[in-house]
Amino acid sequence: MSDRSLKKQLISMAADGRINPPSDDVLAVEEPLEIRLRGPGHEPLSLAITMRTPGHDFELAAGFLFSEGIIRRREDIRSISYCTDHDDRPSENIVIVTLADHCTIDPERFSRHVFTTSSCGICGRAALEFVRTLGPPVLNPRLRVSRDVICSLPDALRRAQTLFARTGGVHASALSDCNGQIFLAREDVGRHNAMDKLIGSLLMEGGIPASEAIVVVSGRASFELVHKAVLAGISILVAVGAPSSLAVEVAADAGMTLIGFVRDRRFNIYSGPERIV
């Protein structure tokens, strides 16, 4: 059993109303993670607190900073480490990201704590303009994917969801190639955290823009998931559930192919249909 899940005793009720004997259930862990940012010549600033499932914390921090426009490439990060404020022992709920010397930050911009829950990151229509201010996304207009590949992705994602198989309580984001082969997957109690972990992994490996990849998410396609994928240069986002109106608007504005309700060999294309053959 990893530290990403734990056992708790429960009492369940049978279909006929009888109370079953106490038994163990496996739950996904949810704990806070504070992200601190240290710029050249500055003390660490508390940037955000998010409720997440422990694991891949450095990727989560890097992906969050990338999605916020604070960093744009791996070389912008000098180091990522757990905080050692207490008895020189690392606190695994506090991550410090130290920026490279060529980076500059405005401390006033981060003068207050930013709290994000496990279900929602940045929100609001103003963020549509934020996507545009970071420059045009590097999406791939020539990418083509078959209908059969799109239909196969939900099953492929479920096979990659090892924590979900044990707990039934986490979201997932995964990257697939054009043949439907998933090569990277991340899980978390927060859907935006799962995406940040995925993008953070890409960033640390020099994989952005990911213009040849498809991203598939286990639930609905919220604005924030589309926003993060667009910034990472991902051209196709496939969701098992529905997209929001702002998610469709952001995808169409960026030239992304957005697909939802993939089930029973059917799906809806909300933008960019030319990439599906």
PDB file of N, CA, C and O in Angstrom, residues 50-101:
ATOM      1  N   THR A  50      -2.855  24.056  -2.354  1.00  0.00           N
ATOM      2  CA  THR A  50      -3.840  23.227  -3.029  1.00  0.00           C
ATOM      3  C   THR A  50      -4.008  21.921  -2.276  1.00  0.00           C
ATOM      4  O   THR A  50      -3.071  21.422  -1.646  1.00  0.00           O
ATOM      5  N   MET A  51      -5.209  21.381  -2.308  1.00  0.00           N
ATOM      6  CA  MET A  51      -5.458  20.070  -1.719  1.00  0.00           C
ATOM      7  C   MET A  51      -5.196  19.020  -2.793  1.00  0.00           C
ATOM      8  O   MET A  51      -5.848  19.032  -3.839  1.00  0.00           O
ATOM      9  N   ARG A  52      -4.248  18.138  -2.515  1.00  0.00           N
ATOM     10  CA  ARG A  52      -3.829  17.192  -3.544  1.00  0.00           C
ATOM     11  C   ARG A  52      -3.604  15.813  -2.967  1.00  0.00           C
ATOM     12  O   ARG A  52      -3.557  15.614  -1.745  1.00  0.00           O
ATOM     13  N   THR A  53      -3.443  14.830  -3.842  1.00  0.00           N
ATOM     14  CA  THR A  53      -3.012  13.500  -3.453  1.00  0.00           C
ATOM     15  C   THR A  53      -1.490  13.470  -3.502  1.00  0.00           C
ATOM     16  O   THR A  53      -0.900  13.803  -4.531  1.00  0.00           O
ATOM     17  N   PRO A  54      -0.804  13.148  -2.388  1.00  0.00           N
ATOM     18  CA  PRO A  54       0.660  13.129  -2.402  1.00  0.00           C
ATOM     19  C   PRO A  54       1.214  12.247  -3.515  1.00  0.00           C
ATOM     20  O   PRO A  54       0.643  11.208  -3.855  1.00  0.00           O
ATOM     21  N   GLY A  55       2.337  12.680  -4.052  1.00  0.00           N
ATOM     22  CA  GLY A  55       2.977  11.981  -5.161  1.00  0.00           C
ATOM     23  C   GLY A  55       3.163  12.916  -6.337  1.00  0.00           C
ATOM     24  O   GLY A  55       2.250  13.672  -6.669  1.00  0.00           O
ATOM     25  N   HIS A  56       4.349  12.900  -6.931  1.00  0.00           N
ATOM     26  CA  HIS A  56       4.671  13.772  -8.068  1.00  0.00           C
ATOM     27  C   HIS A  56       4.487  15.239  -7.686  1.00  0.00           C
ATOM     28  O   HIS A  56       4.044  16.053  -8.507  1.00  0.00           O
ATOM     29  N   ASP A  57       4.855  15.591  -6.449  1.00  0.00           N
ATOM     30  CA  ASP A  57       4.656  16.962  -5.978  1.00  0.00           C
ATOM     31  C   ASP A  57       5.496  17.975  -6.741  1.00  0.00           C
ATOM     32  O   ASP A  57       5.053  19.105  -6.980  1.00  0.00           O
ATOM     33  N   PHE A  58       6.717  17.611  -7.119  1.00  0.00           N
ATOM     34  CA  PHE A  58       7.567  18.547  -7.856  1.00  0.00           C
ATOM     35  C   PHE A  58       6.978  18.821  -9.244  1.00  0.00           C
ATOM     36  O   PHE A  58       7.026  19.954  -9.740  1.00  0.00           O
ATOM     37  N   GLU A  59       6.433  17.787  -9.865  1.00  0.00           N
ATOM     38  CA  GLU A  59       5.760  17.983 -11.154  1.00  0.00           C
ATOM     39  C   GLU A  59       4.548  18.890 -10.988  1.00  0.00           C
ATOM     40  O   GLU A  59       4.293  19.758 -11.839  1.00  0.00           O
ATOM     41  N   LEU A  60       3.804  18.687  -9.913  1.00  0.00           N
ATOM     42  CA  LEU A  60       2.632  19.520  -9.654  1.00  0.00           C
ATOM     43  C   LEU A  60       3.031  20.983  -9.524  1.00  0.00           C
ATOM     44  O   LEU A  60       2.394  21.866 -10.118  1.00  0.00           O
ATOM     45  N   ALA A  61       4.090  21.260  -8.770  1.00  0.00           N
ATOM     46  CA  ALA A  61       4.543  22.635  -8.595  1.00  0.00           C
ATOM     47  C   ALA A  61       5.007  23.238  -9.924  1.00  0.00           C
ATOM     48  O   ALA A  61       4.662  24.377 -10.262  1.00  0.00           O
ATOM     49  N   ALA A  62       5.780  22.476 -10.689  1.00  0.00           N
ATOM     50  CA  ALA A  62       6.276  22.985 -11.976  1.00  0.00           C
ATOM     51  C   ALA A  62       5.131  23.220 -12.946  1.00  0.00           C
ATOM     52  O   ALA A  62       5.090  24.237 -13.652  1.00  0.00           O
ATOM     53  N   GLY A  63       4.180  22.293 -12.997  1.00  0.00           N
ATOM     54  CA  GLY A  63       3.041  22.461 -13.892  1.00  0.00           C
ATOM     55  C   GLY A  63       2.176  23.642 -13.510  1.00  0.00           C
ATOM     56  O   GLY A  63       1.672  24.374 -14.374  1.00  0.00           O
ATOM     57  N   PHE A  64       1.995  23.857 -12.204  1.00  0.00           N
ATOM     58  CA  PHE A  64       1.221  25.001 -11.736  1.00  0.00           C
ATOM     59  C   PHE A  64       1.896  26.307 -12.146  1.00  0.00           C
ATOM     60  O   PHE A  64       1.240  27.231 -12.658  1.00  0.00           O
ATOM     61  N   LEU A  65       3.199  26.423 -11.936  1.00  0.00           N
ATOM     62  CA  LEU A  65       3.918  27.644 -12.295  1.00  0.00           C
ATOM     63  C   LEU A  65       3.883  27.891 -13.799  1.00  0.00           C
ATOM     64  O   LEU A  65       3.775  29.029 -14.252  1.00  0.00           O
ATOM     65  N   PHE A  66       3.959  26.798 -14.574  1.00  0.00           N
ATOM     66  CA  PHE A  66       3.878  26.944 -16.025  1.00  0.00           C
ATOM     67  C   PHE A  66       2.499  27.452 -16.435  1.00  0.00           C
ATOM     68  O   PHE A  66       2.377  28.373 -17.252  1.00  0.00           O
ATOM     69  N   SER A  67       1.456  26.877 -15.872  1.00  0.00           N
ATOM     70  CA  SER A  67       0.097  27.282 -16.222  1.00  0.00           C
ATOM     71  C   SER A  67      -0.215  28.707 -15.785  1.00  0.00           C
ATOM     72  O   SER A  67      -1.067  29.374 -16.377  1.00  0.00           O
ATOM     73  N   GLU A  68       0.476  29.188 -14.752  1.00  0.00           N
ATOM     74  CA  GLU A  68       0.291  30.556 -14.285  1.00  0.00           C
ATOM     75  C   GLU A  68       1.129  31.556 -15.073  1.00  0.00           C
ATOM     76  O   GLU A  68       1.051  32.767 -14.826  1.00  0.00           O
ATOM     77  N   GLY A  69       1.962  31.067 -16.000  1.00  0.00           N
ATOM     78  CA  GLY A  69       2.788  31.961 -16.800  1.00  0.00           C
ATOM     79  C   GLY A  69       4.031  32.460 -16.099  1.00  0.00           C
ATOM     80  O   GLY A  69       4.707  33.360 -16.595  1.00  0.00           O
ATOM     81  N   ILE A  70       4.371  31.860 -14.953  1.00  0.00           N
ATOM     82  CA  ILE A  70       5.542  32.291 -14.193  1.00  0.00           C
ATOM     83  C   ILE A  70       6.819  31.728 -14.789  1.00  0.00           C
ATOM     84  O   ILE A  70       7.868  32.380 -14.793  1.00  0.00           O
ATOM     85  N   ILE A  71       6.750  30.510 -15.291  1.00  0.00           N
ATOM     86  CA  ILE A  71       7.878  29.909 -16.005  1.00  0.00           C
ATOM     87  C   ILE A  71       7.391  29.433 -17.363  1.00  0.00           C
ATOM     88  O   ILE A  71       6.205  29.154 -17.542  1.00  0.00           O
ATOM     89  N   ARG A  72       8.305  29.328 -18.322  1.00  0.00           N
ATOM     90  CA  ARG A  72       7.939  28.892 -19.667  1.00  0.00           C
ATOM     91  C   ARG A  72       8.754  27.691 -20.143  1.00  0.00           C
ATOM     92  O   ARG A  72       8.423  27.072 -21.143  1.00  0.00           O
ATOM     93  N   ARG A  73       9.852  27.363 -19.432  1.00  0.00           N
ATOM     94  CA  ARG A  73      10.705  26.243 -19.862  1.00  0.00           C
ATOM     95  C   ARG A  73      11.452  25.680 -18.659  1.00  0.00           C
ATOM     96  O   ARG A  73      11.500  26.297 -17.598  1.00  0.00           O
ATOM     97  N   ARG A  74      12.018  24.505 -18.836  1.00  0.00           N
ATOM     98  CA  ARG A  74      12.735  23.825 -17.753  1.00  0.00           C
ATOM     99  C   ARG A  74      13.882  24.675 -17.229  1.00  0.00           C
ATOM    100  O   ARG A  74      14.154  24.674 -16.018  1.00  0.00           O
ATOM    101  N   GLU A  75      14.535  25.412 -18.098  1.00  0.00           N
ATOM    102  CA  GLU A  75      15.696  26.197 -17.700  1.00  0.00           C
ATOM    103  C   GLU A  75      15.351  27.361 -16.774  1.00  0.00           C
ATOM    104  O   GLU A  75      16.247  27.981 -16.189  1.00  0.00           O
ATOM    105  N   ASP A  76      14.066  27.668 -16.626  1.00  0.00           N
ATOM    106  CA  ASP A  76      13.656  28.735 -15.710  1.00  0.00           C
ATOM    107  C   ASP A  76      13.704  28.287 -14.250  1.00  0.00           C
ATOM    108  O   ASP A  76      13.579  29.116 -13.346  1.00  0.00           O
ATOM    109  N   ILE A  77      13.858  26.990 -14.018  1.00  0.00           N
ATOM    110  CA  ILE A  77      13.882  26.449 -12.663  1.00  0.00           C
ATOM    111  C   ILE A  77      15.318  26.064 -12.297  1.00  0.00           C
ATOM    112  O   ILE A  77      15.951  25.272 -12.986  1.00  0.00           O
ATOM    113  N   ARG A  78      15.795  26.628 -11.199  1.00  0.00           N
ATOM    114  CA  ARG A  78      17.109  26.215 -10.691  1.00  0.00           C
ATOM    115  C   ARG A  78      16.985  24.932  -9.882  1.00  0.00           C
ATOM    116  O   ARG A  78      17.785  24.005 -10.041  1.00  0.00           O
ATOM    117  N   SER A  79      15.994  24.875  -9.007  1.00  0.00           N
ATOM    118  CA  SER A  79      15.826  23.679  -8.191  1.00  0.00           C
ATOM    119  C   SER A  79      14.404  23.618  -7.653  1.00  0.00           C
ATOM    120  O   SER A  79      13.709  24.641  -7.562  1.00  0.00           O
ATOM    121  N   ILE A  80      13.972  22.407  -7.297  1.00  0.00           N
ATOM    122  CA  ILE A  80      12.710  22.176  -6.596  1.00  0.00           C
ATOM    123  C   ILE A  80      13.019  21.241  -5.430  1.00  0.00           C
ATOM    124  O   ILE A  80      13.676  20.206  -5.606  1.00  0.00           O
ATOM    125  N   SER A  81      12.551  21.604  -4.251  1.00  0.00           N
ATOM    126  CA  SER A  81      12.840  20.787  -3.077  1.00  0.00           C
ATOM    127  C   SER A  81      11.712  20.921  -2.065  1.00  0.00           C
ATOM    128  O   SER A  81      10.918  21.861  -2.116  1.00  0.00           O
ATOM    129  N   TYR A  82      11.664  19.973  -1.139  1.00  0.00           N
ATOM    130  CA  TYR A  82      10.761  20.105  -0.010  1.00  0.00           C
ATOM    131  C   TYR A  82      11.365  21.074   1.006  1.00  0.00           C
ATOM    132  O   TYR A  82      12.590  21.191   1.135  1.00  0.00           O
ATOM    133  N   CYS A  83      10.503  21.759   1.733  1.00  0.00           N
ATOM    134  CA  CYS A  83      10.938  22.736   2.730  1.00  0.00           C
ATOM    135  C   CYS A  83      11.591  22.015   3.911  1.00  0.00           C
ATOM    136  O   CYS A  83      11.152  20.939   4.320  1.00  0.00           O
ATOM    137  N   THR A  84      12.646  22.633   4.467  1.00  0.00           N
ATOM    138  CA  THR A  84      13.326  22.077   5.646  1.00  0.00           C
ATOM    139  C   THR A  84      13.318  23.088   6.793  1.00  0.00           C
ATOM    140  O   THR A  84      14.291  23.214   7.528  1.00  0.00           O
ATOM    141  N   ASP A  85      12.222  23.815   6.938  1.00  0.00           N
ATOM    142  CA  ASP A  85      12.130  24.825   7.990  1.00  0.00           C
ATOM    143  C   ASP A  85      12.157  24.226   9.387  1.00  0.00           C
ATOM    144  O   ASP A  85      12.589  24.858  10.336  1.00  0.00           O
ATOM    145  N   HIS A  86      11.662  23.013   9.537  1.00  0.00           N
ATOM    146  CA  HIS A  86      11.472  22.423  10.850  1.00  0.00           C
ATOM    147  C   HIS A  86      12.512  21.329  11.108  1.00  0.00           C
ATOM    148  O   HIS A  86      12.461  20.250  10.509  1.00  0.00           O
ATOM    149  N   ASP A  87      13.476  21.632  11.967  1.00  0.00           N
ATOM    150  CA  ASP A  87      14.477  20.638  12.404  1.00  0.00           C
ATOM    151  C   ASP A  87      15.264  20.051  11.233  1.00  0.00           C
ATOM    152  O   ASP A  87      15.748  18.920  11.313  1.00  0.00           O
ATOM    153  N   ASP A  88      15.391  20.832  10.156  1.00  0.00           N
ATOM    154  CA  ASP A  88      16.150  20.384   8.978  1.00  0.00           C
ATOM    155  C   ASP A  88      15.609  19.100   8.374  1.00  0.00           C
ATOM    156  O   ASP A  88      16.297  18.423   7.617  1.00  0.00           O
ATOM    157  N   ARG A  89      14.389  18.749   8.731  1.00  0.00           N
ATOM    158  CA  ARG A  89      13.759  17.587   8.116  1.00  0.00           C
ATOM    159  C   ARG A  89      12.762  18.063   7.080  1.00  0.00           C
ATOM    160  O   ARG A  89      11.985  18.996   7.326  1.00  0.00           O
ATOM    161  N   PRO A  90      12.778  17.475   5.892  1.00  0.00           N
ATOM    162  CA  PRO A  90      11.894  17.983   4.834  1.00  0.00           C
ATOM    163  C   PRO A  90      10.419  17.811   5.168  1.00  0.00           C
ATOM    164  O   PRO A  90       9.996  16.750   5.636  1.00  0.00           O
ATOM    165  N   SER A  91       9.657  18.863   4.962  1.00  0.00           N
ATOM    166  CA  SER A  91       8.209  18.791   5.093  1.00  0.00           C
ATOM    167  C   SER A  91       7.629  18.492   3.722  1.00  0.00           C
ATOM    168  O   SER A  91       7.743  19.307   2.796  1.00  0.00           O
ATOM    169  N   GLU A  92       7.012  17.337   3.575  1.00  0.00           N
ATOM    170  CA  GLU A  92       6.539  16.918   2.259  1.00  0.00           C
ATOM    171  C   GLU A  92       5.203  17.537   1.897  1.00  0.00           C
ATOM    172  O   GLU A  92       4.590  17.153   0.894  1.00  0.00           O
ATOM    173  N   ASN A  93       4.751  18.513   2.671  1.00  0.00           N
ATOM    174  CA  ASN A  93       3.560  19.276   2.297  1.00  0.00           C
ATOM    175  C   ASN A  93       3.908  20.708   1.927  1.00  0.00           C
ATOM    176  O   ASN A  93       3.019  21.539   1.760  1.00  0.00           O
ATOM    177  N   ILE A  94       5.206  21.014   1.814  1.00  0.00           N
ATOM    178  CA  ILE A  94       5.664  22.336   1.380  1.00  0.00           C
ATOM    179  C   ILE A  94       6.764  22.142   0.340  1.00  0.00           C
ATOM    180  O   ILE A  94       7.771  21.475   0.607  1.00  0.00           O
ATOM    181  N   VAL A  95       6.565  22.709  -0.838  1.00  0.00           N
ATOM    182  CA  VAL A  95       7.548  22.621  -1.915  1.00  0.00           C
ATOM    183  C   VAL A  95       8.070  24.024  -2.212  1.00  0.00           C
ATOM    184  O   VAL A  95       7.285  24.978  -2.322  1.00  0.00           O
ATOM    185  N   ILE A  96       9.385  24.158  -2.340  1.00  0.00           N
ATOM    186  CA  ILE A  96      10.010  25.428  -2.703  1.00  0.00           C
ATOM    187  C   ILE A  96      10.597  25.303  -4.100  1.00  0.00           C
ATOM    188  O   ILE A  96      11.404  24.411  -4.368  1.00  0.00           O
ATOM    189  N   VAL A  97      10.173  26.200  -4.980  1.00  0.00           N
ATOM    190  CA  VAL A  97      10.717  26.262  -6.336  1.00  0.00           C
ATOM    191  C   VAL A  97      11.641  27.481  -6.410  1.00  0.00           C
ATOM    192  O   VAL A  97      11.203  28.611  -6.182  1.00  0.00           O
ATOM    193  N   THR A  98      12.906  27.243  -6.701  1.00  0.00           N
ATOM    194  CA  THR A  98      13.878  28.326  -6.851  1.00  0.00           C
ATOM    195  C   THR A  98      14.077  28.602  -8.328  1.00  0.00           C
ATOM    196  O   THR A  98      14.417  27.691  -9.106  1.00  0.00           O
ATOM    197  N   LEU A  99      13.847  29.849  -8.733  1.00  0.00           N
ATOM    198  CA  LEU A  99      13.964  30.220 -10.131  1.00  0.00           C
ATOM    199  C   LEU A  99      15.422  30.477 -10.510  1.00  0.00           C
ATOM    200  O   LEU A  99      16.254  30.812  -9.669  1.00  0.00           O
ATOM    201  N   ALA A 100      15.710  30.334 -11.792  1.00  0.00           N
ATOM    202  CA  ALA A 100      17.040  30.619 -12.313  1.00  0.00           C
ATOM    203  C   ALA A 100      17.322  32.116 -12.255  1.00  0.00           C
ATOM    204  O   ALA A 100      16.409  32.945 -12.148  1.00  0.00           O
ATOM    205  N   ASP A 101      18.608  32.471 -12.341  1.00  0.00           N
ATOM    206  CA  ASP A 101      19.013  33.871 -12.194  1.00  0.00           C
ATOM    207  C   ASP A 101      18.419  34.781 -13.253  1.00  0.00           C
ATOM    208  O   ASP A 101      18.229  35.982 -13.017  1.00  0.00           O
TER     209      ASP A 101
END
